[in-house]
Amino acid sequence: MNKKISLYYYIQLGCAALFSVFALSFKPDISLLAFPLSVIFTGLSVYFIYFRMIKTGSAKNATACYKISQYLPFALLLTFILRRAGKYGVPYWYDIVTVLLWTVIFVTSLIISWHMNPKRTAQTFKGWKQVPDFSKKPKGKARIVFEIVDWIDAIIGAIFDVLLIQIFLFQLYVIPSESMVPTFLVKDRVVVSKVNCGPKFPLTDVGLPDFGNYKRGDIVVLRNPHYSLDRKSEVKTVTSQLVYMLTFMAVNLNKDENGELKADPLVKRIAGVPGEQLVMQDGFLYSRTKESDEFKVVEKDSKFATWNLNELRPGIKAKVQTFPFTQEQYEKMLRLEEERRNMNMSVAELQASEIAAKFSKYCKYSSSEKFTFDSDEGLNEFHLFESAESIAAKLLSAADGSNWFSQFMLSWTKPEIKNKVRDMYSEANFRLNVMVKLCFGNIVLRAAELHASGTDYADWKNDALWRQYWEQAELLNWYIQGLLDERNMPVFPPCDADGNPRYLPQDCYFMMGDNRFNSLDLRHSMDYEPAVLCADDPLSVSYYSMMAPQYINKKYIIGKPVYRFMPAGRIGKIR
């Protein structure tokens, strides 16, 4: 048996020596540290294992050699990461060779540990000199030192074991937000299985094969695509994970450029699968494929999507921290969407024409200057409503005030715009654009009428029509700025320049949170940008949008939550 244990040590040391050669780097960055550290670890192993034990045939230092053999694969894993943490990285074949070498080192370490069990050491070191009693523990002060060192060894070993488990098997995840209510609540603790999701060695594409079978409705943990996933950011992420573990979760370096903790990874539900084109309108997700050109409601998504938290069962509702709106507000939103859907566009055109014609009668053209906005916000809907009174005053006196107002109110009525066939999302926003114009037009016209009648400005708020128009304006602004991007999504992936559908590519998925009004998911970016409600209308109303749908390749899926282990009242399998 002693020949076998020697053979395992020879294999381990030989692979460690080759591994050290592959840790060599000539790049002027952090990867330079990999080679000397690898040489130090390997050199110490060779010295104690070969020169102090195998060559002498003495088992006096067997315990130390056993510990060195245990720590060698973890030490080399750190140098493996350092070698790839540089600016340039290494070729794929290079990764494969070093991963194979490391795997052999790790496996031989496990085999040696098995043979070093106190029950087997007598047979393992049969015929060796100075074989100690591995089951015997020191006494007195030496016992205290022994226990302290043993505890430190156990803690360090546990850290490295957890590191390997987290990389390849599963990890624990704490739910950070309410984006998945009611499935998950804040601070729910779940076990995330990584086995079937193709876990990889840090900073490489080498690892276990991806056996993941993802379908609509699956809950997954994924890397947050709102952050850069380039090489530099990956190095920072892996480094922060190592520091987080080695400091017993006391130091978390996983922060963005502003020093805020990153919302990475995310937990979301798969809503779109390869081969589909999606669109979401008024809270319903629709999809179509190459086999069917018609968008149809995704019934399964409706089972998961949560729009009204007020309807949750009491036990869950009591634990929710943020409610986007009350039941009354939710019903108000539904009425607004129904009003938009039922709009008679011919009647709307007639109303717009009447508003423009009536307003022109009050224009005095007392200024030779043409109408311009006082702000760069221009046709932003919030700015239009906020500045409606001052805009009305400028329009009444500007040389082209009546003409500009008429163009604004009627720009959408051109046949090529009004009669254009649109997808459901574009048509809804086209109608919303018209609703804003009519509301703004009514406010401007009423301001002109009240001013012409000599009504004191302080009494305008008592005018029934004035209050009615402003209530509508507040409702529209609330919906557009607060709900529009959460409630809907344009056709995605967008059609090509010729209008032909495009579909989610192979191995790519679209995810959303269950709590749709409180989920920064793959529908959105992290920044607001100006966007028009109707691209066909040259004088369309605009708003600040964070709509930027994207899909994600399955290689960025980390794992699947399989079990909730905290809090006590919610323990159970994730379904």
Coordinates of C-alpha atoms in Angstrom, one line a residue:
M1 CA 0.0 0.0 0.0
N2 CA 2.9 2.4 0.7
K3 CA 3.8 2.2 -3.0
K4 CA 0.3 3.3 -3.9
I5 CA 0.3 6.3 -1.6
S6 CA 3.7 7.3 -3.1
L7 CA 2.3 6.9 -6.6
Y8 CA -0.6 9.3 -5.8
Y9 CA 1.8 11.8 -4.4
Y10 CA 4.1 11.6 -7.4
I11 CA 1.1 12.2 -9.7
Q12 CA -0.1 15.1 -7.7
L13 CA 3.4 16.7 -7.5
G14 CA 4.1 16.1 -11.2
C15 CA 0.8 17.7 -12.2
A16 CA 1.5 20.6 -9.8
A17 CA 4.8 21.2 -11.4
L18 CA 3.3 21.3 -14.9
F19 CA 0.5 23.5 -13.6
S20 CA 3.1 26.0 -12.3
V21 CA 4.7 26.2 -15.8
F22 CA 1.3 27.1 -17.2
A23 CA 0.9 29.8 -14.6
L24 CA 3.8 31.7 -16.1
S25 CA 2.9 35.1 -17.5
F26 CA 5.0 37.8 -19.2
K27 CA 2.2 40.5 -19.1
P28 CA 2.7 43.5 -16.9
D29 CA -0.4 43.0 -14.8
I30 CA -1.7 41.0 -11.8
S31 CA -1.2 37.7 -13.7
L32 CA 2.6 38.0 -13.0
L33 CA 1.8 36.9 -9.4
A34 CA 0.4 33.6 -10.5
F35 CA 3.7 31.9 -11.4
P36 CA 5.8 32.8 -8.2
L37 CA 2.9 31.9 -5.9
S38 CA 2.3 28.6 -7.8
V39 CA 6.0 27.8 -7.6
I40 CA 6.1 28.5 -3.8
F41 CA 3.1 26.2 -3.1
T42 CA 4.4 23.5 -5.4
G43 CA 8.0 23.9 -4.0
L44 CA 6.8 23.5 -0.4
S45 CA 4.8 20.4 -1.4
V46 CA 7.8 18.8 -3.1
Y47 CA 10.1 19.6 -0.2
F48 CA 7.9 18.1 2.5
I49 CA 6.3 15.3 0.6
Y50 CA 9.2 14.0 -1.5
F51 CA 12.3 15.0 0.4
R52 CA 11.0 14.7 4.0
M53 CA 8.7 11.7 3.6
I54 CA 8.9 9.6 0.4
K55 CA 12.7 9.8 -0.1
T56 CA 13.4 9.1 3.6
G57 CA 10.7 6.4 3.9
S58 CA 9.7 8.1 7.1
A59 CA 6.1 8.8 8.1
K60 CA 7.2 11.3 10.8
N61 CA 5.9 14.3 8.7
A62 CA 2.9 12.4 7.2
T63 CA 0.3 14.7 8.9
A64 CA 2.0 17.8 7.6
C65 CA 2.3 16.3 4.1
Y66 CA -1.4 15.2 4.2
K67 CA -2.4 18.8 5.1
I68 CA -0.2 20.2 2.3
S69 CA -1.8 17.8 -0.1
Q70 CA -5.2 18.9 1.0
Y71 CA -4.5 22.6 0.5
L72 CA -2.5 22.3 -2.7
P73 CA -5.5 22.2 -5.1
F74 CA -7.1 25.2 -3.4
A75 CA -3.9 27.2 -3.4
L76 CA -3.4 26.4 -7.1
L77 CA -7.0 27.4 -7.8
L78 CA -6.2 30.9 -6.5
T79 CA -3.2 31.1 -8.8
F80 CA -5.4 29.8 -11.6
I81 CA -7.7 32.8 -11.1
L82 CA -4.8 35.2 -10.8
R83 CA -3.3 34.0 -14.1
R84 CA -6.6 34.8 -15.8
A85 CA -7.3 38.0 -13.9
G86 CA -4.8 40.0 -16.1
K87 CA -5.8 42.2 -19.0
Y88 CA -5.3 39.7 -21.7
G89 CA -6.3 36.3 -20.3
V90 CA -5.3 33.0 -21.9
P91 CA -6.4 30.9 -25.0
Y92 CA -9.1 28.4 -24.6
W93 CA -6.8 25.4 -25.1
Y94 CA -4.7 26.8 -22.3
D95 CA -7.7 26.8 -20.0
I96 CA -8.5 23.2 -20.9
V97 CA -5.0 21.9 -20.2
T98 CA -4.7 23.7 -16.8
V99 CA -8.2 22.6 -15.8
L100 CA -7.4 19.0 -16.5
L101 CA -4.1 19.3 -14.5
W102 CA -6.0 20.9 -11.6
T103 CA -8.7 18.2 -11.7
V104 CA -6.0 15.5 -11.4
I105 CA -4.4 17.4 -8.5
F106 CA -7.8 17.6 -6.8
V107 CA -8.8 14.0 -7.3
T108 CA -5.4 12.7 -6.0
S109 CA -5.9 14.9 -3.0
L110 CA -9.2 13.2 -2.3
I111 CA -7.7 9.8 -2.7
I112 CA -4.8 10.6 -0.4
S113 CA -7.2 11.9 2.2
W114 CA -9.1 8.6 2.0
H115 CA -5.9 6.7 2.7
M116 CA -4.9 9.0 5.5
N117 CA -8.0 8.2 7.5
P118 CA -6.9 7.1 11.0
K119 CA -8.6 3.7 10.3
R120 CA -6.3 3.1 7.3
T121 CA -3.0 4.8 8.2
A122 CA -1.6 1.6 9.8
Q123 CA -2.0 -0.2 6.5
T124 CA -1.1 2.8 4.4
F125 CA 2.3 3.3 6.1
K126 CA 3.1 -0.4 6.7
G127 CA 6.8 -0.8 6.5
W128 CA 7.6 2.9 6.8
K129 CA 9.8 4.3 9.6
Q130 CA 8.6 6.5 12.5
V131 CA 4.9 5.9 11.9
P132 CA 3.1 8.1 14.5
D133 CA -0.1 7.2 16.2
F134 CA -2.5 9.4 14.1
S135 CA -5.4 8.8 16.6
K136 CA -3.4 10.0 19.6
K137 CA -3.8 13.7 20.6
P138 CA -1.2 15.7 22.6
K139 CA -1.8 16.7 26.2
G140 CA -1.4 19.8 28.4
K141 CA -0.5 23.1 26.7
A142 CA 0.3 21.3 23.5
R143 CA -3.4 20.1 23.4
I144 CA -4.5 23.7 23.5
V145 CA -2.3 24.7 20.6
F146 CA -3.4 21.6 18.8
E147 CA -7.1 22.4 19.2
I148 CA -6.6 26.1 18.1
V149 CA -4.6 25.0 15.0
D150 CA -7.2 22.3 14.3
W151 CA -10.1 24.8 14.4
I152 CA -8.2 27.2 12.1
D153 CA -7.5 24.4 9.8
A154 CA -11.2 23.3 9.8
I155 CA -12.4 26.9 9.1
I156 CA -10.0 27.4 6.2
G157 CA -10.9 24.0 4.8
A158 CA -14.6 24.8 5.1
I159 CA -14.1 28.1 3.2
F160 CA -12.4 26.4 0.3
D161 CA -14.9 23.6 0.4
V162 CA -17.8 26.1 0.2
L163 CA -16.0 27.9 -2.6
L164 CA -15.9 24.7 -4.7
I165 CA -19.5 23.9 -3.8
Q166 CA -20.6 27.4 -4.8
I167 CA -18.7 27.2 -8.1
F168 CA -19.9 23.8 -9.2
L169 CA -22.9 22.5 -7.2
F170 CA -25.1 25.1 -5.5
Q171 CA -25.1 28.4 -3.6
L172 CA -27.2 30.2 -1.1
Y173 CA -29.0 33.3 -2.3
V174 CA -30.8 36.0 -0.4
I175 CA -33.7 37.6 -2.2
P176 CA -32.8 41.3 -2.3
S177 CA -36.0 42.9 -3.6
E178 CA -39.8 42.5 -4.1
S179 CA -39.5 41.9 -7.9
M180 CA -40.7 38.3 -7.5
V181 CA -43.6 38.8 -5.1
P182 CA -45.6 36.7 -4.2
T183 CA -43.2 33.8 -5.2
F184 CA -40.4 35.3 -3.1
L185 CA -40.3 38.0 -0.4
V186 CA -37.4 40.2 0.6
K187 CA -34.8 38.2 2.7
D188 CA -36.2 34.8 1.7
R189 CA -33.2 32.5 1.6
V190 CA -33.0 29.9 -1.1
V191 CA -30.8 27.1 -2.3
V192 CA -29.8 27.6 -6.0
S193 CA -28.8 24.5 -7.9
K194 CA -26.0 25.0 -10.4
V195 CA -25.3 21.4 -11.4
N196 CA -27.4 21.4 -14.6
C197 CA -26.6 24.9 -15.6
G198 CA -23.1 24.3 -16.9
P199 CA -21.0 25.8 -14.0
K200 CA -17.6 26.9 -15.3
F201 CA -14.2 27.5 -13.7
P202 CA -13.8 31.1 -12.7
L203 CA -12.9 33.4 -15.7
T204 CA -13.1 30.6 -18.2
D205 CA -15.6 28.8 -20.5
V206 CA -14.3 25.4 -19.3
G207 CA -16.5 23.5 -16.9
L208 CA -19.3 21.0 -16.6
P209 CA -21.7 20.7 -19.6
D210 CA -25.0 22.6 -19.6
F211 CA -27.8 20.0 -19.1
G212 CA -30.3 22.8 -18.3
N213 CA -33.7 22.3 -19.8
Y214 CA -35.3 25.7 -19.6
K215 CA -38.9 26.4 -20.3
R216 CA -41.4 29.2 -19.9
G217 CA -42.3 29.6 -16.2
D218 CA -39.0 28.4 -14.8
I219 CA -37.4 30.6 -12.1
V220 CA -33.7 31.2 -12.7
V221 CA -30.8 33.1 -11.2
L222 CA -28.9 35.0 -13.8
R223 CA -26.2 37.5 -14.2
N224 CA -27.5 41.1 -14.4
P225 CA -27.1 42.2 -18.1
H226 CA -27.7 45.8 -17.0
Y227 CA -24.1 45.7 -15.9
S228 CA -21.1 45.2 -18.2
L229 CA -20.3 41.5 -18.6
D230 CA -17.0 42.1 -20.2
R231 CA -13.7 40.6 -19.1
K232 CA -12.8 43.4 -16.7
S233 CA -16.1 43.3 -14.9
E234 CA -15.9 39.5 -14.6
V235 CA -12.5 39.7 -13.0
K236 CA -13.9 42.2 -10.5
T237 CA -16.9 40.0 -9.8
V238 CA -14.9 36.9 -9.2
T239 CA -12.4 38.8 -7.0
S240 CA -15.2 40.2 -4.9
Q241 CA -16.7 36.8 -4.4
L242 CA -13.4 35.4 -3.2
V243 CA -12.9 38.4 -0.8
Y244 CA -16.5 38.1 0.4
M245 CA -15.9 34.4 1.4
L246 CA -12.4 34.8 2.8
T247 CA -13.5 37.6 5.1
F248 CA -16.5 35.6 6.3
M249 CA -18.9 37.9 4.4
A250 CA -17.6 41.0 6.1
V251 CA -16.2 42.7 3.0
N252 CA -18.3 42.9 -0.2
L253 CA -16.5 44.5 -3.1
N254 CA -19.3 43.8 -5.6
K255 CA -20.1 47.5 -6.1
D256 CA -20.7 49.7 -9.1
E257 CA -18.8 52.9 -10.1
N258 CA -20.9 54.9 -7.6
G259 CA -20.0 52.6 -4.7
E260 CA -23.4 51.0 -4.5
L261 CA -23.8 47.3 -4.1
K262 CA -24.6 45.7 -7.4
A263 CA -28.0 44.1 -8.0
D264 CA -26.2 41.1 -9.4
P265 CA -27.2 38.3 -9.8
L266 CA -30.9 38.6 -10.4
V267 CA -33.7 36.1 -9.8
K268 CA -36.4 36.2 -12.5
R269 CA -38.9 34.0 -14.4
I270 CA -38.5 32.9 -18.0
A271 CA -41.2 34.5 -20.0
G272 CA -39.9 34.1 -23.6
V273 CA -38.2 31.1 -25.2
P274 CA -36.1 30.6 -28.4
G275 CA -38.1 31.0 -31.6
E276 CA -40.6 33.5 -30.3
Q277 CA -41.4 37.1 -30.9
L278 CA -43.1 38.9 -28.0
V279 CA -45.2 41.9 -27.3
M280 CA -46.9 43.0 -24.0
Q281 CA -49.9 45.3 -23.9
D282 CA -52.1 46.3 -21.0
G283 CA -50.5 43.6 -18.8
F284 CA -50.9 40.7 -21.2
L285 CA -47.9 39.0 -22.9
Y286 CA -48.4 37.9 -26.5
S287 CA -46.1 35.7 -28.6
R288 CA -45.9 34.4 -32.1
T289 CA -43.5 32.0 -34.0
K290 CA -42.5 31.2 -37.5
E291 CA -45.3 28.7 -37.6
S292 CA -48.0 31.2 -36.6
D293 CA -47.9 34.9 -37.7
E294 CA -50.7 35.9 -35.2
F295 CA -49.8 37.2 -31.8
K296 CA -51.6 35.1 -29.2
V297 CA -51.9 35.6 -25.4
V298 CA -49.4 33.6 -23.4
E299 CA -51.8 32.1 -20.9
K300 CA -49.1 30.6 -18.8
D301 CA -47.5 34.0 -18.2
S302 CA -50.9 35.3 -16.9
K303 CA -50.7 32.8 -14.1
F304 CA -47.4 34.2 -12.8
A305 CA -47.8 38.0 -13.6
T306 CA -48.8 39.9 -10.5
W307 CA -50.2 43.4 -11.2
N308 CA -52.4 44.2 -8.2
L309 CA -50.7 43.4 -4.9
N310 CA -53.9 44.5 -3.1
E311 CA -55.5 41.2 -4.2
L312 CA -52.8 39.0 -2.5
R313 CA -53.9 36.7 0.2
P314 CA -53.6 38.3 3.7
G315 CA -50.7 36.3 4.9
I316 CA -48.5 37.3 2.0
K317 CA -49.9 40.8 1.7
A318 CA -48.9 41.7 5.3
K319 CA -45.3 41.0 4.5
V320 CA -45.1 43.1 1.3
Q321 CA -43.3 46.4 1.9
T322 CA -44.1 48.4 -1.2
F323 CA -47.5 48.8 -2.9
P324 CA -47.4 50.7 -6.2
F325 CA -50.9 51.9 -5.8
T326 CA -54.2 51.4 -4.0
Q327 CA -57.1 49.3 -5.3
E328 CA -58.9 52.5 -6.4
Q329 CA -55.8 53.6 -8.4
Y330 CA -55.6 50.2 -10.0
E331 CA -59.2 50.4 -11.2
K332 CA -58.5 53.9 -12.4
M333 CA -55.6 52.6 -14.5
L334 CA -57.9 49.9 -16.0
R335 CA -60.5 52.5 -16.9
L336 CA -57.9 54.7 -18.6
E337 CA -56.7 51.7 -20.7
E338 CA -60.2 50.8 -21.6
E339 CA -60.9 54.4 -22.6
R340 CA -57.8 54.4 -24.9
R341 CA -58.9 51.1 -26.5
N342 CA -62.4 52.3 -27.2
M343 CA -61.4 55.7 -28.6
N344 CA -63.3 56.6 -31.8
M345 CA -60.5 58.1 -33.8
S346 CA -62.9 59.9 -36.2
V347 CA -64.5 61.6 -33.2
A348 CA -61.0 62.4 -31.8
E349 CA -60.0 64.1 -35.1
L350 CA -63.2 66.2 -35.1
Q351 CA -62.5 67.2 -31.5
A352 CA -58.9 68.2 -32.3
S353 CA -60.1 70.3 -35.3
E354 CA -62.7 72.1 -33.2
I355 CA -60.1 72.9 -30.4
A356 CA -57.7 74.3 -33.0
A357 CA -60.4 76.4 -34.7
K358 CA -61.8 77.8 -31.4
F359 CA -58.3 78.6 -30.1
S360 CA -57.5 80.6 -33.3
K361 CA -60.3 83.1 -32.5
Y362 CA -58.5 84.2 -29.3
C363 CA -55.1 84.7 -30.9
K364 CA -54.1 88.4 -31.0
Y365 CA -50.7 88.2 -32.7
S366 CA -49.4 91.0 -30.5
S367 CA -45.8 89.7 -30.9
S368 CA -43.8 89.4 -34.1
E369 CA -41.8 86.6 -32.7
K370 CA -42.5 83.0 -33.6
F371 CA -43.6 80.5 -30.9
T372 CA -40.7 78.6 -29.2
F373 CA -40.6 76.6 -26.0
D374 CA -38.9 78.1 -23.0
S375 CA -37.3 74.8 -22.2
D376 CA -35.5 72.1 -24.1
E377 CA -38.1 69.7 -22.8
G378 CA -40.3 70.8 -25.7
L379 CA -43.0 68.2 -26.3
N380 CA -42.3 66.2 -23.2
E381 CA -45.8 65.4 -21.8
F382 CA -44.9 66.4 -18.3
H383 CA -43.5 69.7 -19.5
L384 CA -46.5 70.4 -21.7
F385 CA -48.9 70.0 -18.7
E386 CA -46.6 71.7 -16.2
S387 CA -46.2 74.7 -18.5
A388 CA -49.6 74.7 -20.1
E389 CA -50.7 78.1 -18.9
S390 CA -47.5 79.9 -19.9
I391 CA -47.5 78.0 -23.3
A392 CA -51.1 79.1 -23.8
A393 CA -50.1 82.8 -23.1
K394 CA -47.2 82.6 -25.6
L395 CA -49.3 80.9 -28.3
L396 CA -52.0 83.6 -27.9
S397 CA -49.5 86.4 -28.7
A398 CA -47.0 84.7 -31.0
A399 CA -47.2 85.6 -34.7
D400 CA -47.6 81.9 -35.7
G401 CA -49.2 80.8 -32.4
S402 CA -52.5 79.7 -34.0
N403 CA -50.8 78.0 -36.9
W404 CA -48.3 76.1 -34.6
F405 CA -51.1 75.0 -32.3
S406 CA -53.2 73.8 -35.2
Q407 CA -50.3 71.8 -36.6
F408 CA -49.6 70.2 -33.2
M409 CA -53.3 69.2 -32.7
L410 CA -53.7 67.8 -36.2
S411 CA -50.3 66.4 -37.1
W412 CA -51.5 62.9 -36.5
T413 CA -54.6 63.1 -38.7
K414 CA -52.7 62.9 -42.0
P415 CA -54.0 59.8 -43.8
E416 CA -50.6 58.1 -44.0
I417 CA -50.3 58.4 -40.2
K418 CA -53.9 58.0 -39.1
N419 CA -54.6 54.9 -41.3
K420 CA -51.3 53.1 -40.9
V421 CA -51.6 49.5 -39.7
R422 CA -49.6 49.1 -36.5
D423 CA -48.8 46.4 -34.0
M424 CA -50.9 46.5 -30.8
Y425 CA -48.2 48.3 -28.8
S426 CA -47.6 51.0 -31.4
E427 CA -51.3 51.5 -31.9
A428 CA -51.9 51.9 -28.2
N429 CA -49.2 54.5 -27.8
F430 CA -50.5 56.3 -31.0
R431 CA -53.8 56.6 -29.3
L432 CA -52.2 57.6 -26.0
N433 CA -50.4 60.4 -27.9
V434 CA -53.8 61.6 -29.2
M435 CA -55.3 61.5 -25.7
V436 CA -52.5 63.7 -24.4
K437 CA -52.9 66.2 -27.3
L438 CA -56.6 66.5 -26.8
C439 CA -56.2 67.0 -23.0
F440 CA -53.5 69.5 -23.5
G441 CA -55.5 71.2 -26.2
N442 CA -58.5 71.5 -24.0
I443 CA -56.4 73.1 -21.2
V444 CA -54.8 75.6 -23.6
L445 CA -58.2 76.5 -25.1
R446 CA -59.9 76.8 -21.7
A447 CA -57.0 79.1 -20.5
A448 CA -57.7 81.3 -23.5
E449 CA -61.4 81.3 -22.8
L450 CA -61.0 82.2 -19.2
H451 CA -58.5 84.9 -20.0
A452 CA -60.8 86.4 -22.6
S453 CA -63.8 86.4 -20.3
G454 CA -61.8 88.4 -17.7
T455 CA -62.0 85.7 -15.1
D456 CA -59.6 86.4 -12.3
Y457 CA -56.7 83.9 -12.3
A458 CA -57.4 83.0 -8.7
D459 CA -60.9 81.8 -9.7
W460 CA -59.8 79.5 -12.5
K461 CA -59.5 76.6 -10.1
N462 CA -63.2 76.9 -9.4
D463 CA -64.1 76.4 -13.1
A464 CA -65.6 73.0 -13.5
L465 CA -64.1 72.4 -17.0
W466 CA -60.7 73.6 -15.9
R467 CA -60.7 71.1 -13.0
Q468 CA -61.9 68.3 -15.3
Y469 CA -59.2 68.8 -17.8
W470 CA -56.5 69.0 -15.1
E471 CA -57.7 65.8 -13.5
Q472 CA -57.4 64.1 -16.9
A473 CA -53.9 65.6 -17.3
E474 CA -52.8 64.2 -13.9
L475 CA -54.2 60.8 -14.8
L476 CA -52.4 60.7 -18.1
N477 CA -49.1 61.9 -16.6
W478 CA -49.4 59.3 -13.8
Y479 CA -49.9 56.5 -16.3
I480 CA -47.2 57.6 -18.8
Q481 CA -44.4 58.4 -16.4
G482 CA -45.2 55.8 -13.8
L483 CA -46.9 52.8 -15.4
L484 CA -46.5 52.8 -19.2
D485 CA -43.1 51.0 -19.3
E486 CA -44.0 48.6 -16.6
R487 CA -47.4 47.7 -18.1
N488 CA -46.3 47.2 -21.7
M489 CA -43.5 46.2 -24.0
P490 CA -42.9 46.8 -27.7
V491 CA -42.6 44.0 -30.2
F492 CA -39.4 42.2 -29.3
P493 CA -37.1 41.3 -30.9
P494 CA -38.1 44.1 -33.2
C495 CA -38.9 43.4 -36.8
D496 CA -36.3 44.1 -39.4
A497 CA -36.3 47.2 -41.7
D498 CA -38.7 45.5 -44.1
G499 CA -41.1 44.6 -41.3
N500 CA -40.3 40.9 -41.2
P501 CA -40.5 39.3 -37.8
R502 CA -37.3 38.4 -35.9
Y503 CA -37.3 35.8 -33.1
L504 CA -35.4 35.0 -29.9
P505 CA -32.3 33.2 -31.0
Q506 CA -31.4 29.6 -30.1
D507 CA -30.2 29.3 -26.4
C508 CA -31.5 32.8 -25.6
Y509 CA -34.3 33.7 -23.2
F510 CA -36.4 36.6 -22.0
M511 CA -37.1 37.0 -18.3
M512 CA -39.3 39.2 -16.2
G513 CA -40.1 39.5 -12.5
D514 CA -43.5 38.3 -11.3
N515 CA -44.2 41.6 -9.5
R516 CA -44.4 43.6 -12.8
F517 CA -44.8 47.1 -11.3
N518 CA -41.7 46.6 -9.1
S519 CA -39.2 44.7 -11.3
L520 CA -36.2 46.1 -13.1
D521 CA -35.9 43.2 -15.5
L522 CA -35.0 42.5 -19.1
R523 CA -37.7 44.9 -20.4
H524 CA -35.8 47.9 -19.0
S525 CA -32.5 49.7 -18.9
M526 CA -31.1 51.4 -15.8
D527 CA -31.4 54.9 -17.3
Y528 CA -34.2 57.1 -18.6
E529 CA -34.0 58.4 -22.1
P530 CA -36.4 60.7 -24.1
A531 CA -38.8 58.7 -26.3
V532 CA -41.8 59.6 -28.5
L533 CA -45.1 58.0 -28.1
C534 CA -45.7 57.8 -31.8
A535 CA -42.7 57.7 -34.2
D536 CA -45.0 58.5 -37.2
D537 CA -46.2 61.8 -35.8
P538 CA -43.7 64.6 -36.5
L539 CA -45.1 66.5 -33.5
S540 CA -45.5 63.5 -31.2
V541 CA -45.6 63.9 -27.4
S542 CA -42.5 62.4 -25.7
Y543 CA -41.8 61.0 -22.3
Y544 CA -38.8 59.7 -20.3
S545 CA -38.6 56.0 -21.0
M546 CA -36.5 53.1 -19.6
M547 CA -37.8 50.7 -22.2
A548 CA -35.0 48.7 -23.6
P549 CA -35.9 45.0 -24.0
Q550 CA -33.1 42.5 -24.3
Y551 CA -32.6 38.7 -24.1
I552 CA -29.8 36.8 -22.5
N553 CA -27.9 33.7 -23.5
K554 CA -28.3 30.7 -21.3
K555 CA -24.6 30.8 -20.5
Y556 CA -25.4 33.7 -18.1
I557 CA -27.9 31.6 -16.2
I558 CA -26.3 30.7 -12.9
G559 CA -28.8 28.2 -11.6
K560 CA -32.3 27.4 -10.5
P561 CA -33.7 28.1 -7.1
V562 CA -34.9 24.7 -5.8
Y563 CA -35.5 25.1 -2.0
R564 CA -36.4 27.9 0.4
F565 CA -34.9 27.3 3.8
M566 CA -35.8 30.6 5.5
P567 CA -37.9 32.0 7.0
A568 CA -39.3 29.2 9.0
G569 CA -42.9 29.7 8.0
R570 CA -42.1 29.6 4.2
I571 CA -39.7 26.6 4.1
G572 CA -40.3 24.3 1.2
K573 CA -39.5 23.3 -2.4
I574 CA -39.7 26.1 -5.1
R575 CA -42.5 25.2 -7.5

